[in-house]
mmCIF file of C-alpha atoms in Angstrom:
data_model
loop_
_atom_site.group_PDB
_atom_site.id
_atom_site.type_symbol
_atom_site.label_atom_id
_atom_site.label_comp_id
_atom_site.label_asym_id
_atom_site.label_seq_id
_atom_site.Cartn_x
_atom_site.Cartn_y
_atom_site.Cartn_z
ATOM 1 C CA MET A 1 -12.675 50.704 13.236
ATOM 2 C CA ILE A 2 -12.782 51.787 9.638
ATOM 3 C CA GLU A 3 -14.594 54.834 8.374
ATOM 4 C CA ILE A 4 -16.152 54.787 4.897
ATOM 5 C CA ARG A 5 -17.113 58.381 4.254
ATOM 6 C CA ARG A 6 -19.208 57.696 1.159
ATOM 7 C CA HIS A 7 -21.432 55.487 3.322
ATOM 8 C CA HIS A 8 -21.394 58.078 6.145
ATOM 9 C CA ALA A 9 -20.500 55.175 8.406
ATOM 10 C CA ALA A 10 -17.778 53.625 10.518
ATOM 11 C CA PHE A 11 -17.617 49.858 10.819
ATOM 12 C CA CYS A 12 -16.191 47.490 13.395
ATOM 13 C CA THR A 13 -14.083 44.674 11.946
ATOM 14 C CA GLU A 14 -16.868 42.096 11.959
ATOM 15 C CA HIS A 15 -19.403 44.292 10.214
ATOM 16 C CA PHE A 16 -16.883 45.684 7.754
ATOM 17 C CA LEU A 17 -15.883 42.189 6.620
ATOM 18 C CA ALA A 18 -19.556 41.219 6.317
ATOM 19 C CA MET A 19 -20.304 44.367 4.286
ATOM 20 C CA PHE A 20 -17.330 43.647 2.008
ATOM 21 C CA ARG A 21 -18.464 40.074 1.289
ATOM 22 C CA THR A 22 -22.025 41.251 0.704
ATOM 23 C CA GLN A 23 -20.833 43.769 -1.893
ATOM 24 C CA VAL A 24 -18.895 41.047 -3.731
ATOM 25 C CA GLU A 25 -21.896 38.715 -3.663
ATOM 26 C CA LYS A 26 -24.119 41.528 -4.912
ATOM 27 C CA ALA A 27 -21.746 42.207 -7.832
ATOM 28 C CA ILE A 28 -21.602 38.510 -8.742
ATOM 29 C CA ARG A 29 -25.383 38.164 -8.617
ATOM 30 C CA ARG A 30 -26.188 41.433 -10.412
ATOM 31 C CA PHE A 31 -23.940 40.650 -13.395
ATOM 32 C CA GLN A 32 -24.247 36.834 -13.286
ATOM 33 C CA MET A 33 -20.472 36.659 -13.015
ATOM 34 C CA MET A 34 -20.075 33.021 -12.047
ATOM 35 C CA GLU A 35 -22.018 29.904 -11.174
ATOM 36 C CA PRO A 36 -21.267 27.683 -8.160
ATOM 37 C CA ASP A 37 -19.766 24.912 -10.317
ATOM 38 C CA ASP A 38 -17.704 27.196 -12.587
ATOM 39 C CA ARG A 39 -13.925 26.782 -12.753
ATOM 40 C CA VAL A 40 -12.618 30.255 -11.961
ATOM 41 C CA MET A 41 -9.133 31.543 -12.729
ATOM 42 C CA ILE A 42 -8.072 34.591 -10.768
ATOM 43 C CA ALA A 43 -5.300 36.874 -12.001
ATOM 44 C CA VAL A 44 -3.012 37.310 -8.994
ATOM 45 C CA SER A 45 -0.368 40.013 -8.660
ATOM 46 C CA GLY A 46 0.453 39.730 -4.954
ATOM 47 C CA GLY A 47 -1.222 43.091 -4.336
ATOM 48 C CA LYS A 48 -4.116 43.801 -1.984
ATOM 49 C CA ASP A 49 -6.909 43.634 -4.545
ATOM 50 C CA SER A 50 -6.256 40.258 -6.136
ATOM 51 C CA LEU A 51 -5.465 38.586 -2.805
ATOM 52 C CA ALA A 52 -8.540 40.095 -1.140
ATOM 53 C CA LEU A 53 -10.694 38.855 -4.024
ATOM 54 C CA TRP A 54 -9.123 35.395 -3.911
ATOM 55 C CA ASP A 55 -9.804 35.255 -0.177
ATOM 56 C CA VAL A 56 -13.456 36.251 -0.577
ATOM 57 C CA LEU A 57 -14.121 33.855 -3.469
ATOM 58 C CA LEU A 58 -12.560 30.943 -1.593
ATOM 59 C CA GLY A 59 -14.681 31.887 1.423
ATOM 60 C CA LEU A 60 -17.813 31.873 -0.728
ATOM 61 C CA GLY A 61 -16.964 28.333 -1.849
ATOM 62 C CA TYR A 62 -15.931 28.941 -5.450
ATOM 63 C CA ASP A 63 -13.422 26.692 -7.238
ATOM 64 C CA VAL A 64 -10.669 29.267 -7.794
ATOM 65 C CA THR A 65 -7.175 28.775 -9.217
ATOM 66 C CA GLY A 66 -4.642 31.608 -9.133
ATOM 67 C CA LEU A 67 -2.525 32.609 -12.100
ATOM 68 C CA TYR A 68 0.582 34.676 -11.451
ATOM 69 C CA LEU A 69 2.387 36.313 -14.348
ATOM 70 C CA GLY A 70 6.124 36.866 -13.831
ATOM 71 C CA LEU A 71 6.924 40.263 -15.337
ATOM 72 C CA GLY A 72 10.676 40.183 -14.716
ATOM 73 C CA ILE A 73 10.739 43.436 -12.712
ATOM 74 C CA GLY A 74 13.653 42.438 -10.460
ATOM 75 C CA VAL A 75 13.103 42.014 -6.710
ATOM 76 C CA TYR A 76 9.598 43.491 -7.020
ATOM 77 C CA SER A 77 8.473 40.556 -9.166
ATOM 78 C CA ASP A 78 10.340 38.029 -7.010
ATOM 79 C CA ARG A 79 8.622 39.290 -3.879
ATOM 80 C CA SER A 80 5.217 39.462 -5.593
ATOM 81 C CA HIS A 81 5.479 35.809 -6.595
ATOM 82 C CA ASP A 82 6.627 34.768 -3.112
ATOM 83 C CA VAL A 83 3.686 36.571 -1.520
ATOM 84 C CA ALA A 84 1.171 35.008 -3.935
ATOM 85 C CA GLN A 85 2.665 31.558 -3.379
ATOM 86 C CA ALA A 86 2.597 31.967 0.408
ATOM 87 C CA PHE A 87 -1.076 33.009 0.218
ATOM 88 C CA ALA A 88 -1.913 29.906 -1.849
ATOM 89 C CA ASP A 89 0.112 27.554 0.366
ATOM 90 C CA ALA A 90 -1.522 28.847 3.549
ATOM 91 C CA ARG A 91 -4.981 28.094 2.144
ATOM 92 C CA GLY A 92 -4.240 24.932 0.177
ATOM 93 C CA ALA A 93 -5.171 26.827 -3.003
ATOM 94 C CA ARG A 94 -3.733 26.220 -6.458
ATOM 95 C CA LEU A 95 -1.402 28.764 -8.067
ATOM 96 C CA ARG A 96 -0.138 28.521 -11.628
ATOM 97 C CA THR A 97 2.721 30.656 -12.905
ATOM 98 C CA VAL A 98 3.516 31.964 -16.369
ATOM 99 C CA ASP A 99 6.815 33.780 -16.820
ATOM 100 C CA LEU A 100 7.059 36.318 -19.635
ATOM 101 C CA GLU A 101 10.801 35.835 -20.143
ATOM 102 C CA ARG A 102 10.705 32.034 -19.944
ATOM 103 C CA ASP A 103 7.497 31.508 -21.910
ATOM 104 C CA HIS A 104 7.440 34.446 -24.327
ATOM 105 C CA GLY A 105 11.055 35.626 -24.572
ATOM 106 C CA TYR A 106 10.918 39.102 -23.029
ATOM 107 C CA ASP A 107 10.415 40.880 -19.737
ATOM 108 C CA ILE A 108 8.575 44.128 -19.029
ATOM 109 C CA PRO A 109 11.610 46.398 -18.411
ATOM 110 C CA THR A 110 13.052 45.292 -21.782
ATOM 111 C CA ALA A 111 9.716 45.775 -23.533
ATOM 112 C CA GLY A 112 9.445 49.257 -22.049
ATOM 113 C CA ARG A 113 12.879 50.209 -23.367
ATOM 114 C CA ARG A 114 12.660 48.617 -26.820
ATOM 115 C CA GLY A 115 8.987 48.833 -27.755
ATOM 116 C CA SER A 116 6.990 51.776 -28.953
ATOM 117 C CA ARG A 117 4.426 51.566 -26.148
ATOM 118 C CA SER A 118 4.711 52.770 -22.583
ATOM 119 C CA THR A 119 5.865 50.235 -20.019
ATOM 120 C CA CYS A 120 2.436 50.157 -18.357
ATOM 121 C CA ALA A 121 0.674 49.705 -21.703
ATOM 122 C CA VAL A 122 2.759 46.730 -22.792
ATOM 123 C CA CYS A 123 2.469 45.272 -19.290
ATOM 124 C CA GLY A 124 -1.334 45.527 -19.368
ATOM 125 C CA LEU A 125 -1.460 44.099 -22.874
ATOM 126 C CA SER A 126 0.758 41.166 -21.840
ATOM 127 C CA LYS A 127 -1.395 40.417 -18.783
ATOM 128 C CA ARG A 128 -4.671 40.427 -20.691
ATOM 129 C CA TYR A 129 -3.222 38.169 -23.391
ATOM 130 C CA VAL A 130 -1.630 35.656 -21.011
ATOM 131 C CA PHE A 131 -4.658 35.431 -18.715
ATOM 132 C CA ASN A 132 -7.053 34.864 -21.615
ATOM 133 C CA ARG A 133 -4.856 32.257 -23.256
ATOM 134 C CA ALA A 134 -4.070 30.418 -20.016
ATOM 135 C CA ALA A 135 -7.759 30.308 -19.081
ATOM 136 C CA LEU A 136 -8.790 28.962 -22.478
ATOM 137 C CA GLU A 137 -6.038 26.374 -22.552
ATOM 138 C CA GLY A 138 -6.770 25.345 -18.973
ATOM 139 C CA GLY A 139 -10.500 24.929 -19.601
ATOM 140 C CA PHE A 140 -11.578 27.637 -17.164
ATOM 141 C CA ASP A 141 -15.055 29.145 -17.409
ATOM 142 C CA VAL A 142 -14.223 32.621 -16.231
ATOM 143 C CA VAL A 143 -11.269 34.893 -15.398
ATOM 144 C CA ALA A 144 -11.703 37.127 -12.355
ATOM 145 C CA THR A 145 -9.538 40.188 -11.791
ATOM 146 C CA GLY A 146 -9.140 42.425 -8.756
ATOM 147 C CA HIS A 147 -10.117 45.699 -10.430
ATOM 148 C CA ASN A 148 -11.765 47.871 -7.796
ATOM 149 C CA LEU A 149 -14.030 50.930 -7.895
ATOM 150 C CA ASP A 150 -11.071 53.339 -8.097
ATOM 151 C CA ASP A 151 -9.585 51.424 -11.033
ATOM 152 C CA GLU A 152 -12.858 51.405 -12.918
ATOM 153 C CA ALA A 153 -13.662 55.047 -12.215
ATOM 154 C CA ALA A 154 -10.187 56.089 -13.389
ATOM 155 C CA THR A 155 -10.504 54.027 -16.563
ATOM 156 C CA LEU A 156 -13.954 55.453 -17.268
ATOM 157 C CA LEU A 157 -12.637 58.975 -16.759
ATOM 158 C CA GLY A 158 -9.779 58.319 -19.196
ATOM 159 C CA ASN A 159 -12.094 56.768 -21.784
ATOM 160 C CA THR A 160 -14.529 59.659 -21.412
ATOM 161 C CA LEU A 161 -11.880 62.374 -21.665
ATOM 162 C CA ARG A 162 -10.872 60.889 -25.022
ATOM 163 C CA TRP A 163 -14.428 59.814 -25.975
ATOM 164 C CA GLN A 164 -13.284 56.263 -26.677
ATOM 165 C CA THR A 165 -16.848 55.118 -27.214
ATOM 166 C CA GLU A 166 -16.033 51.487 -28.025
ATOM 167 C CA ALA A 167 -14.010 51.165 -24.835
ATOM 168 C CA ILE A 168 -16.777 52.886 -22.861
ATOM 169 C CA ALA A 169 -19.281 50.392 -24.278
ATOM 170 C CA ARG A 170 -17.164 47.490 -23.035
ATOM 171 C CA GLN A 171 -16.491 48.670 -19.511
ATOM 172 C CA SER A 172 -18.971 46.261 -18.008
ATOM 173 C CA PRO A 173 -17.716 44.359 -14.936
ATOM 174 C CA ALA A 174 -18.751 41.144 -16.701
ATOM 175 C CA LEU A 175 -17.851 40.520 -20.322
ATOM 176 C CA PRO A 176 -19.303 37.315 -21.758
ATOM 177 C CA ALA A 177 -17.161 34.770 -23.590
ATOM 178 C CA ARG A 178 -16.923 35.303 -27.352
ATOM 179 C CA ASP A 179 -14.747 34.319 -30.322
ATOM 180 C CA GLY A 180 -11.813 32.832 -28.416
ATOM 181 C CA MET A 181 -12.134 35.196 -25.473
ATOM 182 C CA VAL A 182 -12.953 33.757 -22.087
ATOM 183 C CA LYS A 183 -15.544 35.406 -19.843
ATOM 184 C CA LYS A 184 -13.999 38.209 -17.723
ATOM 185 C CA VAL A 185 -15.398 39.522 -14.453
ATOM 186 C CA LYS A 186 -14.501 42.182 -11.877
ATOM 187 C CA PRO A 187 -16.288 41.295 -8.622
ATOM 188 C CA LEU A 188 -14.625 44.116 -6.626
ATOM 189 C CA HIS A 189 -15.964 46.924 -8.807
ATOM 190 C CA ARG A 190 -18.324 48.140 -6.060
ATOM 191 C CA LEU A 191 -15.515 48.435 -3.489
ATOM 192 C CA SER A 192 -12.956 51.211 -3.221
ATOM 193 C CA GLU A 193 -9.218 50.818 -2.930
ATOM 194 C CA LEU A 194 -9.438 51.885 0.709
ATOM 195 C CA GLU A 195 -11.928 49.102 1.322
ATOM 196 C CA THR A 196 -9.886 46.377 -0.401
ATOM 197 C CA ALA A 197 -6.762 47.459 1.510
ATOM 198 C CA ALA A 198 -8.687 47.449 4.796
ATOM 199 C CA TYR A 199 -10.142 44.028 4.033
ATOM 200 C CA ALA A 200 -6.704 42.581 3.299
ATOM 201 C CA PHE A 201 -5.281 44.118 6.467
ATOM 202 C CA LEU A 202 -8.152 42.984 8.701
ATOM 203 C CA ARG A 203 -8.003 39.464 7.284
ATOM 204 C CA GLY A 204 -4.288 39.296 8.056
ATOM 205 C CA ILE A 205 -3.350 38.920 4.397
ATOM 206 C CA GLU A 206 0.265 39.743 3.692
ATOM 207 C CA TYR A 207 0.338 41.637 0.424
ATOM 208 C CA VAL A 208 2.893 43.659 -1.499
ATOM 209 C CA VAL A 209 2.517 47.232 -0.247
ATOM 210 C CA GLU A 210 5.345 48.545 -2.394
ATOM 211 C CA GLU A 211 4.289 50.090 -5.678
ATOM 212 C CA CYS A 212 5.674 48.751 -8.952
ATOM 213 C CA PRO A 213 8.954 50.651 -9.523
ATOM 214 C CA LEU A 214 8.003 51.283 -13.157
ATOM 215 C CA VAL A 215 4.576 52.792 -12.528
ATOM 216 C CA ALA A 216 5.515 56.309 -11.355
ATOM 217 C CA GLY A 217 3.588 59.012 -13.164
ATOM 218 C CA ASN A 218 1.422 56.696 -15.223
ATOM 219 C CA THR A 219 -1.839 57.982 -16.644
ATOM 220 C CA GLN A 220 -4.063 55.794 -14.492
ATOM 221 C CA LEU A 221 -2.476 57.219 -11.332
ATOM 222 C CA ARG A 222 -3.068 60.781 -12.487
ATOM 223 C CA TYR A 223 -6.749 60.060 -13.141
ATOM 224 C CA LYS A 224 -7.052 58.468 -9.700
ATOM 225 C CA GLU A 225 -5.521 61.543 -8.087
ATOM 226 C CA ALA A 226 -7.952 63.791 -9.934
ATOM 227 C CA ILE A 227 -10.969 61.737 -8.856
ATOM 228 C CA ASN A 228 -9.709 61.487 -5.277
ATOM 229 C CA ALA A 229 -9.339 65.261 -5.129
ATOM 230 C CA ILE A 230 -13.058 65.577 -5.922
ATOM 231 C CA GLU A 231 -13.955 62.677 -3.633
ATOM 232 C CA HIS A 232 -12.121 64.358 -0.746
ATOM 233 C CA THR A 233 -14.554 67.274 -0.728
ATOM 234 C CA SER A 234 -17.581 65.405 -2.098
ATOM 235 C CA PRO A 235 -17.591 61.836 -0.736
ATOM 236 C CA GLY A 236 -19.582 59.508 -2.941
ATOM 237 C CA THR A 237 -18.724 61.156 -6.255
ATOM 238 C CA LYS A 238 -16.508 58.251 -7.331
ATOM 239 C CA SER A 239 -19.174 55.596 -6.853
ATOM 240 C CA GLN A 240 -21.852 57.831 -8.402
ATOM 241 C CA PHE A 241 -19.641 58.251 -11.465
ATOM 242 C CA PHE A 242 -18.918 54.561 -12.067
ATOM 243 C CA LEU A 243 -21.969 52.823 -10.605
ATOM 244 C CA GLY A 244 -24.164 55.479 -12.232
ATOM 245 C CA TYR A 245 -22.474 54.700 -15.551
ATOM 246 C CA LEU A 246 -23.326 51.015 -15.130
ATOM 247 C CA GLU A 247 -26.976 51.741 -14.440
ATOM 248 C CA ARG A 248 -27.647 54.616 -16.809
ATOM 249 C CA GLY A 249 -24.642 55.294 -19.053
ATOM 250 C CA MET A 250 -23.522 51.908 -20.357
ATOM 251 C CA PRO A 251 -26.761 51.060 -22.207
ATOM 252 C CA LEU A 252 -26.407 54.276 -24.214
ATOM 253 C CA PHE A 253 -23.084 53.092 -25.666
ATOM 254 C CA SER A 254 -23.984 49.491 -26.541
ATOM 255 C CA ALA A 255 -24.213 50.260 -30.280
ATOM 256 C CA GLU A 256 -20.505 51.161 -30.227
ATOM 257 C CA ASP A 257 -19.468 47.585 -29.349
ATOM 258 C CA ARG A 258 -18.945 46.326 -32.871
ATOM 259 C CA ALA A 259 -15.441 44.852 -33.220
ATOM 260 C CA GLU A 260 -15.339 41.646 -35.284
ATOM 261 C CA LEU A 261 -12.732 39.116 -34.284
ATOM 262 C CA HIS A 262 -10.810 36.354 -36.034
ATOM 263 C CA ALA A 263 -7.708 34.276 -35.262
ATOM 264 C CA CYS A 264 -4.257 35.867 -35.146
ATOM 265 C CA GLU A 265 -2.117 34.318 -37.888
ATOM 266 C CA ALA A 266 0.771 33.850 -35.473
ATOM 267 C CA CYS A 267 -0.794 32.535 -32.244
ATOM 268 C CA GLY A 268 -4.469 31.862 -32.974
ATOM 269 C CA GLN A 269 -5.748 34.232 -30.301
ATOM 270 C CA PRO A 270 -8.559 36.590 -31.359
ATOM 271 C CA THR A 271 -7.745 39.860 -33.067
ATOM 272 C CA THR A 272 -9.322 42.432 -35.293
ATOM 273 C CA GLY A 273 -6.234 42.527 -37.511
ATOM 274 C CA ARG A 274 -3.959 39.985 -39.186
ATOM 275 C CA PHE A 275 -1.778 39.622 -36.100
ATOM 276 C CA CYS A 276 -2.837 40.309 -32.522
ATOM 277 C CA ALA A 277 -1.428 43.227 -30.530
ATOM 278 C CA PHE A 278 0.537 40.881 -28.279
ATOM 279 C CA CYS A 279 2.327 39.155 -31.171
ATOM 280 C CA ARG A 280 3.047 42.485 -32.830
ATOM 281 C CA ALA A 281 4.369 44.099 -29.683
ATOM 282 C CA ARG A 282 6.429 40.998 -28.847
ATOM 283 C CA ALA A 283 7.909 40.861 -32.368
ATOM 284 C CA GLN A 284 8.807 44.510 -32.102
ATOM 285 C CA VAL A 285 10.533 44.021 -28.748
ATOM 286 C CA LEU A 286 12.451 40.953 -29.960
ATOM 287 C CA GLY A 287 13.226 42.408 -33.397
ATOM 288 C CA GLU A 288 11.417 39.523 -35.116
ATOM 289 C CA ARG A 289 9.290 39.531 -38.251
ATOM 290 C CA LEU A 290 5.710 38.355 -38.351
ATOM 291 C CA GLY A 291 4.373 36.323 -41.275
ATOM 292 C CA GLY A 292 7.556 36.448 -43.337
ATOM 293 C CA GLY A 293 6.830 39.926 -44.655
ATOM 294 C CA ALA A 294 9.036 42.952 -44.486
ATOM 295 C CA GLU A 295 9.720 44.139 -40.943
ATOM 296 C CA THR A 296 7.276 46.855 -39.988
ATOM 297 C CA PRO A 297 8.921 50.106 -38.942
ATOM 298 C CA ASP A 298 8.574 50.880 -35.225
ATOM 299 C CA ARG A 299 6.698 54.085 -35.897
ATOM 300 C CA GLN A 300 4.121 52.366 -38.082
ATOM 301 C CA VAL A 301 3.570 49.608 -35.507
ATOM 302 C CA ALA A 302 3.109 52.222 -32.816
ATOM 303 C CA GLU A 303 0.511 54.062 -34.853
ATOM 304 C CA GLU A 304 -1.364 50.880 -35.698
ATOM 305 C CA LEU A 305 -1.349 49.757 -32.091
ATOM 306 C CA ALA A 306 -2.697 53.093 -31.023
ATOM 307 C CA ASP A 307 -5.479 53.169 -33.580
ATOM 308 C CA GLU A 308 -6.702 49.624 -33.836
ATOM 309 C CA VAL A 309 -9.302 48.098 -31.551
ATOM 310 C CA LEU A 310 -7.524 45.018 -30.305
ATOM 311 C CA PRO A 311 -9.084 42.293 -28.185
ATOM 312 C CA VAL A 312 -6.424 42.346 -25.502
ATOM 313 C CA GLU A 313 -7.166 46.024 -25.163
ATOM 314 C CA ILE A 314 -10.912 45.812 -25.379
ATOM 315 C CA TYR A 315 -11.318 45.287 -21.663
ATOM 316 C CA ASP A 316 -9.337 48.227 -20.466
ATOM 317 C CA ARG A 317 -7.745 50.690 -22.773
ATOM 318 C CA ALA A 318 -6.203 52.771 -20.030
ATOM 319 C CA GLY A 319 -3.866 49.877 -19.374
ATOM 320 C CA ARG A 320 -3.401 47.828 -16.244
ATOM 321 C CA MET B 1 5.355 60.299 17.893
ATOM 322 C CA LYS B 2 7.041 58.045 15.374
ATOM 323 C CA VAL B 3 5.277 57.889 11.998
ATOM 324 C CA ARG B 4 6.268 55.410 9.328
ATOM 325 C CA LEU B 5 5.305 56.388 5.807
ATOM 326 C CA ARG B 6 5.370 53.955 2.882
ATOM 327 C CA ASN B 7 6.122 54.200 -0.832
ATOM 328 C CA PRO B 8 8.821 55.282 -0.394
ATOM 329 C CA ASP B 9 9.540 54.017 3.112
ATOM 330 C CA ARG B 10 10.576 56.760 5.516
ATOM 331 C CA GLU B 11 10.075 57.730 9.142
ATOM 332 C CA VAL B 12 9.205 61.126 10.589
ATOM 333 C CA GLU B 13 8.760 62.416 14.141
ATOM 334 C CA LEU B 14 5.541 64.404 14.707
ATOM 335 C CA GLU B 15 3.656 65.776 17.669
ATOM 336 C CA GLY B 16 0.827 63.748 19.196
ATOM 337 C CA GLY B 17 -2.021 65.060 21.321
ATOM 338 C CA ARG B 18 -4.415 65.520 18.402
ATOM 339 C CA PRO B 19 -6.673 63.452 16.144
ATOM 340 C CA VAL B 20 -5.288 61.379 13.263
ATOM 341 C CA GLY B 21 -6.970 63.716 10.780
ATOM 342 C CA ALA B 22 -4.791 66.617 11.947
ATOM 343 C CA VAL B 23 -1.650 64.509 11.485
ATOM 344 C CA LEU B 24 -2.739 63.609 7.958
ATOM 345 C CA ASP B 25 -3.467 67.275 7.215
ATOM 346 C CA GLU B 26 0.049 68.220 8.327
ATOM 347 C CA LEU B 27 1.472 65.568 6.014
ATOM 348 C CA GLY B 28 -0.787 66.650 3.140
ATOM 349 C CA VAL B 29 -2.320 63.181 2.913
ATOM 350 C CA ALA B 30 -6.016 62.718 2.035
ATOM 351 C CA VAL B 31 -7.799 60.564 4.597
ATOM 352 C CA ASP B 32 -9.421 58.227 2.052
ATOM 353 C CA THR B 33 -6.118 57.325 0.413
ATOM 354 C CA VAL B 34 -4.357 55.635 3.344
ATOM 355 C CA LEU B 35 -4.754 53.094 6.118
ATOM 356 C CA VAL B 36 -3.577 54.404 9.477
ATOM 357 C CA ILE B 37 -2.313 51.581 11.661
ATOM 358 C CA ARG B 38 -1.481 51.770 15.373
ATOM 359 C CA ALA B 39 -0.411 48.704 17.358
ATOM 360 C CA GLY B 40 -1.743 46.376 14.684
ATOM 361 C CA GLU B 41 -5.160 48.047 14.457
ATOM 362 C CA LEU B 42 -6.786 50.432 12.006
ATOM 363 C CA ILE B 43 -7.723 53.805 13.457
ATOM 364 C CA THR B 44 -10.008 56.493 12.030
ATOM 365 C CA ARG B 45 -9.372 60.194 11.454
ATOM 366 C CA GLU B 46 -11.069 61.158 14.725
ATOM 367 C CA THR B 47 -8.963 58.838 16.883
ATOM 368 C CA PRO B 48 -6.635 60.819 19.218
ATOM 369 C CA VAL B 49 -2.961 59.919 18.943
ATOM 370 C CA HIS B 50 -0.227 60.533 21.526
ATOM 371 C CA ASP B 51 3.477 61.301 21.609
ATOM 372 C CA GLU B 52 4.359 57.748 22.649
ATOM 373 C CA ASP B 53 2.396 56.177 19.746
ATOM 374 C CA GLU B 54 3.943 54.599 16.670
ATOM 375 C CA LEU B 55 1.877 54.929 13.504
ATOM 376 C CA GLU B 56 2.123 53.425 10.047
ATOM 377 C CA ILE B 57 0.520 55.390 7.232
ATOM 378 C CA ARG B 58 0.032 52.971 4.368
ATOM 379 C CA PRO B 59 -1.128 54.237 0.954
ATOM 380 C CA VAL B 60 -3.919 52.281 -0.699
ATOM 381 C CA ILE B 61 -3.643 53.776 -4.177
ATOM 382 C CA SER B 62 -2.177 51.368 -6.686
ATOM 383 C CA GLY B 63 -1.069 52.380 -10.135
ATOM 384 C CA GLY B 64 -1.285 49.142 -11.953
ATOM 385 C CA ALA B 65 -0.362 45.928 -10.198
ATOM 386 C CA GLY B 66 -3.845 45.304 -8.826
#
C-alpha cells in the first residue's frame, strides 16, 4: 500500500501504477509533449526519476533512447552508469554515453574547484548543454527529463523569491524547439518525488538511492525542505503551487520570454552572447582562451554568467 | 526492531508495537519524504510494526541527480 496524502487516498500496487501512468499520459497529452512516431532521447542519471520515466515511456510504446552523462564523480558516477546500463540491458533499450572528461576535457569535481560557479550550477549547465547537443546531432525530436513535481515546485519557488521573470516565463513542462534548441519535456511534473520513488520500487527498478556526494546543502534542497515543511501540515500545497502556476500564473509572464539567440562562436550552440555559457565555463575551468582575445578574469566571467540569460540556463535557472 | 536508514547508511534499534508514523516521529522524519519498506513491501504510516520487524527508511528527496 502507498498513501498519497494530497489525494487523501491509499493505493494498492496495481492501482498506484495505473494512476502513475495515467498522470504521465495526461501530462504528455495536455502539453503535446511527444507524438507516437517521435524519436525521444531521455536524460538518464541512474536515479529513481529518470529510470521511472524511461520505464513508463517504454511501456507506453514510445521510441526512447537513453543518454547518460559521465560526470566523473568517482564511485558515485561509476555506479550510476552501471545502474543505467543494467536497466537498458534488461529491457533491450538503447543507452548512449557522453563522458565530460573524455569528450570535453573536465569533470565536475574539477569544475567545482576551479570555476567561479557552484558545483551544482556547472553540473546543471553541463547537462543541459550536452543533452541538447547530443539530441540535435543524433536527430532526436525531443529530450525528456525526469523532473518531478518537487523539482519544479522548488525551482518555481527559487525563481519567485528572486523574481526571475524570464525564468518563470519559461518554466513550462514543454518547451518547443527553437534556434538550435531541441524540444524539452518533463512528463513527470504532475508526480511527486514520493510517487516516483514508489513507482520505481514497485516496478522492481534498481536505482541509485545514494545522493550525489557533492550536493549537500545546495539551494534546490533547501527550497524542497521549505516546501515539504508546509506540505507536511497542509497536504496539497505543493501541487497547488506548481500546477496552479501552469494554469493561471504562466500566461501572465509570457511577455518576459524575449531572449534572442544566435550561434556560439566556439561551438555553434545557441547563445545570447558571443560565446555560450558552457564554452565560457569550460574555458575558465581549463584555463583556455576563447576567440583569441585576452583571457577574461575569473571574477568578470562569474558576473557575466550570473547576469546573462543563457540558453543552457533558460530551462532551469536553479540548476539541476 | 532493526531500522536501516539511508543517506548516510546507518542502523538503529527502536521499539516496535506502534504504527510506522510514531517511529517516523521519533526519528524526526516527515512521512511524505521517505519510503518505508518491510519485507520487500511498502507500508503506510498507520501500519503497526513489531519488535521482530526489520525496516528500511529510504529518503525520496533528491538534490540534483534526478
